[in-house]
PDB file of C-alpha atoms in Angstrom:
ATOM      1  CA  UNK M   1     120.627  95.248 101.198  1.00 39.00           C
ATOM      2  CA  UNK M   2     121.793  98.093 103.389  1.00 41.00           C
ATOM      3  CA  UNK M   3     120.019 100.990 101.838  1.00 41.00           C
ATOM      4  CA  UNK M   4     121.544 103.463 104.371  1.00 43.00           C
ATOM      5  CA  UNK M   5     125.248 102.832 103.410  1.00 47.00           C
ATOM      6  CA  UNK M   6     124.426 102.713  99.760  1.00 45.00           C
ATOM      7  CA  UNK M   7     122.782 106.187  99.598  1.00 46.00           C
ATOM      8  CA  UNK M   8     125.074 107.828 102.196  1.00 46.00           C
ATOM      9  CA  UNK M   9     122.740 107.720 104.991  1.00 42.00           C
ATOM     10  CA  UNK M  10     123.776 106.001 108.107  1.00 34.00           C
ATOM     11  CA  UNK M  11     120.886 104.825 110.413  1.00 34.00           C
ATOM     12  CA  UNK M  12     121.228 105.093 114.167  1.00 29.00           C
ATOM     13  CA  UNK M  13     120.052 101.459 114.733  1.00 32.00           C
ATOM     14  CA  UNK M  14     121.643  99.631 111.756  1.00 31.00           C
ATOM     15  CA  UNK M  15     125.174 100.816 111.874  1.00 33.00           C
ATOM     16  CA  UNK M  16     127.985 101.380 114.210  1.00 30.00           C
ATOM     17  CA  UNK M  17     129.246 104.397 112.466  1.00 32.00           C
ATOM     18  CA  UNK M  18     128.638 107.807 113.581  1.00 31.00           C
ATOM     19  CA  UNK M  19     125.536 109.463 111.971  1.00 31.00           C
ATOM     20  CA  UNK M  20     126.298 112.659 110.165  1.00 32.00           C
ATOM     21  CA  UNK M  21     125.913 116.032 111.809  1.00 29.00           C
ATOM     22  CA  UNK M  22     122.716 118.047 111.269  1.00 36.00           C
ATOM     23  CA  UNK M  23     124.789 120.995 109.994  1.00 36.00           C
ATOM     24  CA  UNK M  24     127.675 119.409 108.252  1.00 47.00           C
ATOM     25  CA  UNK M  25     129.281 122.812 107.388  1.00 49.00           C
ATOM     26  CA  UNK M  26     128.929 122.043 103.801  1.00 80.00           C
ATOM     27  CA  UNK M  27     125.420 123.308 103.044  1.00 87.00           C
ATOM     28  CA  UNK M  28     125.170 127.050 102.246  1.00 87.00           C
ATOM     29  CA  UNK M  29     123.073 129.417 104.271  1.00 89.00           C
ATOM     30  CA  UNK M  30     120.605 129.615 101.248  1.00 89.00           C
ATOM     31  CA  UNK M  31     120.083 125.923 101.484  1.00 90.00           C
ATOM     32  CA  UNK M  32     119.866 126.023 105.338  1.00 89.00           C
ATOM     33  CA  UNK M  33     116.948 128.641 105.131  1.00 91.00           C
ATOM     34  CA  UNK M  34     115.206 126.822 102.499  1.00 90.00           C
ATOM     35  CA  UNK M  35     115.331 123.477 104.091  1.00 90.00           C
ATOM     36  CA  UNK M  36     114.191 125.068 107.415  1.00 90.00           C
ATOM     37  CA  UNK M  37     111.314 126.449 105.448  1.00 89.00           C
ATOM     38  CA  UNK M  38     110.533 123.133 104.176  1.00 86.00           C
ATOM     39  CA  UNK M  39     110.456 121.800 107.784  1.00 86.00           C
ATOM     40  CA  UNK M  40     108.244 124.607 109.091  1.00 84.00           C
ATOM     41  CA  UNK M  41     105.887 124.122 106.184  1.00 79.00           C
ATOM     42  CA  UNK M  42     105.639 120.316 106.524  1.00 71.00           C
ATOM     43  CA  UNK M  43     106.558 119.770 110.071  1.00 64.00           C
ATOM     44  CA  UNK M  44     108.176 116.448 110.906  1.00 61.00           C
ATOM     45  CA  UNK M  45     105.563 114.551 108.850  1.00 61.00           C
ATOM     46  CA  UNK M  46     102.619 115.299 106.432  1.00 54.00           C
ATOM     47  CA  UNK M  47      99.398 113.704 107.478  1.00 54.00           C
ATOM     48  CA  UNK M  48      98.693 110.224 106.515  1.00 53.00           C
ATOM     49  CA  UNK M  49      95.341 111.293 105.169  1.00 59.00           C
ATOM     50  CA  UNK M  50      97.056 112.645 102.049  1.00 80.00           C
ATOM     51  CA  UNK M  51      98.674 110.633  99.260  1.00 87.00           C
ATOM     52  CA  UNK M  52     102.120 111.885 100.202  1.00 89.00           C
ATOM     53  CA  UNK M  53     104.072 111.733 103.368  1.00 89.00           C
ATOM     54  CA  UNK M  54     107.312 113.515 103.555  1.00 89.00           C
ATOM     55  CA  UNK M  55     109.791 113.243 106.665  1.00 89.00           C
ATOM     56  CA  UNK M  56     112.980 114.756 107.218  1.00 89.00           C
ATOM     57  CA  UNK M  57     115.963 112.693 108.352  1.00 88.00           C
ATOM     58  CA  UNK M  58     116.576 113.884 112.140  1.00 83.00           C
ATOM     59  CA  UNK M  59     120.370 113.347 111.715  1.00 87.00           C
ATOM     60  CA  UNK M  60     120.806 114.951 108.289  1.00 88.00           C
ATOM     61  CA  UNK M  61     118.468 117.699 107.173  1.00 88.00           C
ATOM     62  CA  UNK M  62     119.543 117.099 103.422  1.00 90.00           C
ATOM     63  CA  UNK M  63     118.078 113.715 103.462  1.00 92.00           C
ATOM     64  CA  UNK M  64     114.310 113.412 103.263  1.00 92.00           C
ATOM     65  CA  UNK M  65     112.081 110.233 103.009  1.00 94.00           C
ATOM     66  CA  UNK M  66     108.692 109.778 101.428  1.00 94.00           C
ATOM     67  CA  UNK M  67     105.739 107.639 101.008  1.00 94.00           C
ATOM     68  CA  UNK M  68     103.319 107.793  97.866  1.00 94.00           C
ATOM     69  CA  UNK M  69     100.139 105.858  99.039  1.00 94.00           C
ATOM     70  CA  UNK M  70      96.215 106.022  98.605  1.00 90.00           C
ATOM     71  CA  UNK M  71      96.515 106.400  94.889  1.00 90.00           C
ATOM     72  CA  UNK M  72      93.215 106.028  92.865  1.00 88.00           C
ATOM     73  CA  UNK M  73      94.806 104.246  89.856  1.00 89.00           C
ATOM     74  CA  UNK M  74      93.715 100.704  89.853  1.00 89.00           C
ATOM     75  CA  UNK M  75      97.159  99.406  89.167  1.00 92.00           C
ATOM     76  CA  UNK M  76      98.702 101.202  92.176  1.00 92.00           C
ATOM     77  CA  UNK M  77      95.654 100.896  94.573  1.00 92.00           C
ATOM     78  CA  UNK M  78      96.773  99.583  98.247  1.00 93.00           C
ATOM     79  CA  UNK M  79     100.270 100.289  97.109  1.00 95.00           C
ATOM     80  CA  UNK M  80     102.715 102.031  99.616  1.00 96.00           C
ATOM     81  CA  UNK M  81     105.735 103.261  97.825  1.00 96.00           C
ATOM     82  CA  UNK M  82     108.787 104.328  99.911  1.00 97.00           C
ATOM     83  CA  UNK M  83     111.571 106.655  98.609  1.00 96.00           C
ATOM     84  CA  UNK M  84     114.307 108.897  99.402  1.00 94.00           C
ATOM     85  CA  UNK M  85     115.245 112.510  98.521  1.00 92.00           C
ATOM     86  CA  UNK M  86     118.747 113.821  98.756  1.00 91.00           C
ATOM     87  CA  UNK M  87     119.163 117.625  98.667  1.00 89.00           C
ATOM     88  CA  UNK M  88     122.550 118.876  97.268  1.00 87.00           C
ATOM     89  CA  UNK M  89     124.474 121.205  99.464  1.00 87.00           C
ATOM     90  CA  UNK M  90     123.473 124.088  97.394  1.00 84.00           C
ATOM     91  CA  UNK M  91     119.755 123.443  97.154  1.00 85.00           C
ATOM     92  CA  UNK M  92     117.608 124.940  95.785  1.00 85.00           C
ATOM     93  CA  UNK M  93     120.225 126.265  93.139  1.00 81.00           C
ATOM     94  CA  UNK M  94     120.623 122.598  92.110  1.00 80.00           C
ATOM     95  CA  UNK M  95     117.919 119.853  91.884  1.00 82.00           C
ATOM     96  CA  UNK M  96     117.444 117.088  94.253  1.00 87.00           C
ATOM     97  CA  UNK M  97     117.955 113.313  93.646  1.00 88.00           C
ATOM     98  CA  UNK M  98     114.998 111.034  94.025  1.00 89.00           C
ATOM     99  CA  UNK M  99     115.115 107.123  94.359  1.00 92.00           C
ATOM    100  CA  UNK M 100     112.330 104.651  95.196  1.00 93.00           C
ATOM    101  CA  UNK M 101     113.087 101.676  97.213  1.00 95.00           C
ATOM    102  CA  UNK M 102     109.687  99.886  96.798  1.00 96.00           C
ATOM    103  CA  UNK M 103     109.237  97.844  93.511  1.00 94.00           C
ATOM    104  CA  UNK M 104     106.372  99.516  91.573  1.00 90.00           C
ATOM    105  CA  UNK M 105     106.718  98.498  87.916  1.00 86.00           C
ATOM    106  CA  UNK M 106     107.074 102.002  86.901  1.00 86.00           C
ATOM    107  CA  UNK M 107     110.545 103.198  88.387  1.00 84.00           C
ATOM    108  CA  UNK M 108     113.619 101.015  88.924  1.00 85.00           C
ATOM    109  CA  UNK M 109     114.350 100.681  92.511  1.00 90.00           C
ATOM    110  CA  UNK M 110     117.526 101.951  93.935  1.00 91.00           C
ATOM    111  CA  UNK M 111     118.245 104.117  90.988  1.00 87.00           C
ATOM    112  CA  UNK M 112     117.836 107.890  90.637  1.00 85.00           C
ATOM    113  CA  UNK M 113     114.585 108.806  88.687  1.00 81.00           C
ATOM    114  CA  UNK M 114     115.463 111.271  85.846  1.00 76.00           C
ATOM    115  CA  UNK M 115     112.537 113.937  85.725  1.00 69.00           C
ATOM    116  CA  UNK M 116     112.921 117.433  84.328  1.00 62.00           C
ATOM    117  CA  UNK M 117     113.067 118.425  88.050  1.00 57.00           C
ATOM    118  CA  UNK M 118     116.022 116.227  89.128  1.00 56.00           C
ATOM    119  CA  UNK M 119     119.807 116.242  89.322  1.00 51.00           C
ATOM    120  CA  UNK M 120     119.964 115.224  85.512  1.00 53.00           C
ATOM    121  CA  UNK M 121     118.594 118.580  84.567  1.00 52.00           C
ATOM    122  CA  UNK M 122     119.745 122.051  85.305  1.00 60.00           C
ATOM    123  CA  UNK M 123     116.546 123.672  84.110  1.00 65.00           C
ATOM    124  CA  UNK M 124     114.430 122.632  86.899  1.00 70.00           C
ATOM    125  CA  UNK M 125     111.923 125.129  88.942  1.00 77.00           C
ATOM    126  CA  UNK M 126     113.927 125.923  92.154  1.00 79.00           C
ATOM    127  CA  UNK M 127     110.827 127.438  93.760  1.00 82.00           C
ATOM    128  CA  UNK M 128     109.003 124.035  93.949  1.00 83.00           C
ATOM    129  CA  UNK M 129     108.749 122.657  97.412  1.00 85.00           C
ATOM    130  CA  UNK M 130     109.404 119.089  98.323  1.00 86.00           C
ATOM    131  CA  UNK M 131     105.735 117.984  98.510  1.00 85.00           C
ATOM    132  CA  UNK M 132     105.256 119.118  94.860  1.00 84.00           C
ATOM    133  CA  UNK M 133     108.466 117.305  93.832  1.00 85.00           C
ATOM    134  CA  UNK M 134     106.740 114.112  95.154  1.00 89.00           C
ATOM    135  CA  UNK M 135     103.393 114.881  93.768  1.00 86.00           C
ATOM    136  CA  UNK M 136     105.083 115.014  90.229  1.00 84.00           C
ATOM    137  CA  UNK M 137     106.856 111.719  90.809  1.00 86.00           C
ATOM    138  CA  UNK M 138     103.376 110.299  91.775  1.00 89.00           C
ATOM    139  CA  UNK M 139     101.772 111.758  88.634  1.00 85.00           C
ATOM    140  CA  UNK M 140     104.617 110.427  86.405  1.00 82.00           C
ATOM    141  CA  UNK M 141     104.362 106.923  88.093  1.00 84.00           C
ATOM    142  CA  UNK M 142     100.642 106.700  87.182  1.00 84.00           C
ATOM    143  CA  UNK M 143     100.921 108.127  83.845  1.00 77.00           C
ATOM    144  CA  UNK M 144     101.635 106.094  80.603  1.00 72.00           C
ATOM    145  CA  UNK M 145     104.311 108.407  79.269  1.00 68.00           C
ATOM    146  CA  UNK M 146     107.624 106.913  78.203  1.00 63.00           C
ATOM    147  CA  UNK M 147     110.357 108.162  80.523  1.00 65.00           C
ATOM    148  CA  UNK M 148     114.227 108.603  81.076  1.00 66.00           C
ATOM    149  CA  UNK M 149     116.667 106.993  83.093  1.00 63.00           C
ATOM    150  CA  UNK M 150     115.351 104.930  85.934  1.00 63.00           C
ATOM    151  CA  UNK M 151     111.962 104.526  84.326  1.00 66.00           C
ATOM    152  CA  UNK M 152     110.364 101.379  83.418  1.00 65.00           C
ATOM    153  CA  UNK M 153     108.197 101.985  80.275  1.00 67.00           C
ATOM    154  CA  UNK M 154     104.580 100.993  80.682  1.00 66.00           C
ATOM    155  CA  UNK M 155     104.913  98.424  77.918  1.00 69.00           C
ATOM    156  CA  UNK M 156     107.354  96.405  79.711  1.00 76.00           C
ATOM    157  CA  UNK M 157     105.421  95.979  82.939  1.00 81.00           C
ATOM    158  CA  UNK M 158     101.701  94.859  82.626  1.00 86.00           C
ATOM    159  CA  UNK M 159      98.871  96.420  84.691  1.00 89.00           C
ATOM    160  CA  UNK M 160      98.382  92.950  86.520  1.00 92.00           C
ATOM    161  CA  UNK M 161     102.231  92.760  87.507  1.00 91.00           C
ATOM    162  CA  UNK M 162     101.895  96.436  88.872  1.00 90.00           C
ATOM    163  CA  UNK M 163      98.777  95.327  90.893  1.00 95.00           C
ATOM    164  CA  UNK M 164     100.665  92.638  92.301  1.00 95.00           C
ATOM    165  CA  UNK M 165     103.737  94.751  93.275  1.00 95.00           C
ATOM    166  CA  UNK M 166     101.120  97.221  94.879  1.00 95.00           C
ATOM    167  CA  UNK M 167      99.622  94.403  97.006  1.00 96.00           C
ATOM    168  CA  UNK M 168     103.093  93.281  98.072  1.00 97.00           C
ATOM    169  CA  UNK M 169     104.482  96.822  98.712  1.00 96.00           C
ATOM    170  CA  UNK M 170     103.818  97.138 102.406  1.00 95.00           C
ATOM    171  CA  UNK M 171     105.228  93.751 103.156  1.00 95.00           C
ATOM    172  CA  UNK M 172     108.310  94.541 101.052  1.00 96.00           C
ATOM    173  CA  UNK M 173     108.733  97.776 102.819  1.00 96.00           C
ATOM    174  CA  UNK M 174     108.481  96.232 106.297  1.00 94.00           C
ATOM    175  CA  UNK M 175     110.506  93.078 105.730  1.00 94.00           C
ATOM    176  CA  UNK M 176     113.014  94.091 103.067  1.00 94.00           C
ATOM    177  CA  UNK M 177     113.675  97.806 103.441  1.00 91.00           C
ATOM    178  CA  UNK M 178     115.840  98.181 106.650  1.00 85.00           C
ATOM    179  CA  UNK M 179     114.969 101.809 107.300  1.00 91.00           C
ATOM    180  CA  UNK M 180     111.311 101.977 106.721  1.00 94.00           C
ATOM    181  CA  UNK M 181     110.320 101.098 110.134  1.00 91.00           C
ATOM    182  CA  UNK M 182     112.816 103.524 111.538  1.00 90.00           C
ATOM    183  CA  UNK M 183     111.757 106.438 109.375  1.00 90.00           C
ATOM    184  CA  UNK M 184     107.909 105.808 109.550  1.00 90.00           C
ATOM    185  CA  UNK M 185     107.363 103.741 112.648  1.00 87.00           C
ATOM    186  CA  UNK M 186     103.665 104.345 112.959  1.00 81.00           C
ATOM    187  CA  UNK M 187     102.968 103.182 109.453  1.00 80.00           C
ATOM    188  CA  UNK M 188     101.315  99.905 109.667  1.00 65.00           C
TER     189      UNK M 188
END
């Protein structure tokens, strides 16, 4: 599956189309300042020693990618969960969209995740930074609460199934997720 085309991102290596400009002219000056603050705060990538890695797309600053890994929860131990953040043109006035690509047993893949902080809700905290958004996704992922759109309720996916998905996650990302190696080339 071509994740890039499906979610509006065009990879430099997987398509003959022209990648979007960094400054599309559609984002607001507030959005540009906020995103540049995120880039300054996180740099190009947060340390691999943390449970969260976040990286901006060099061709489109409204597209970010993340990895959730090194989780303490037994059902997700050794899992490497790869996802995508799409910031709206008027971020932070409107919430971002989050999608996980890696099968995990908690969220449906390739489908926007509904949380109180996402595009499905207007009352999200605009002061949250991107790392905190992904930490919240990680917390919901390892929790047992029933969720909304894009969630798989814990009763429908056993702990054993989640453990199996965790063990297979890095292989999945490397082999089945076209852009994983492009975005996080050093992650092996």
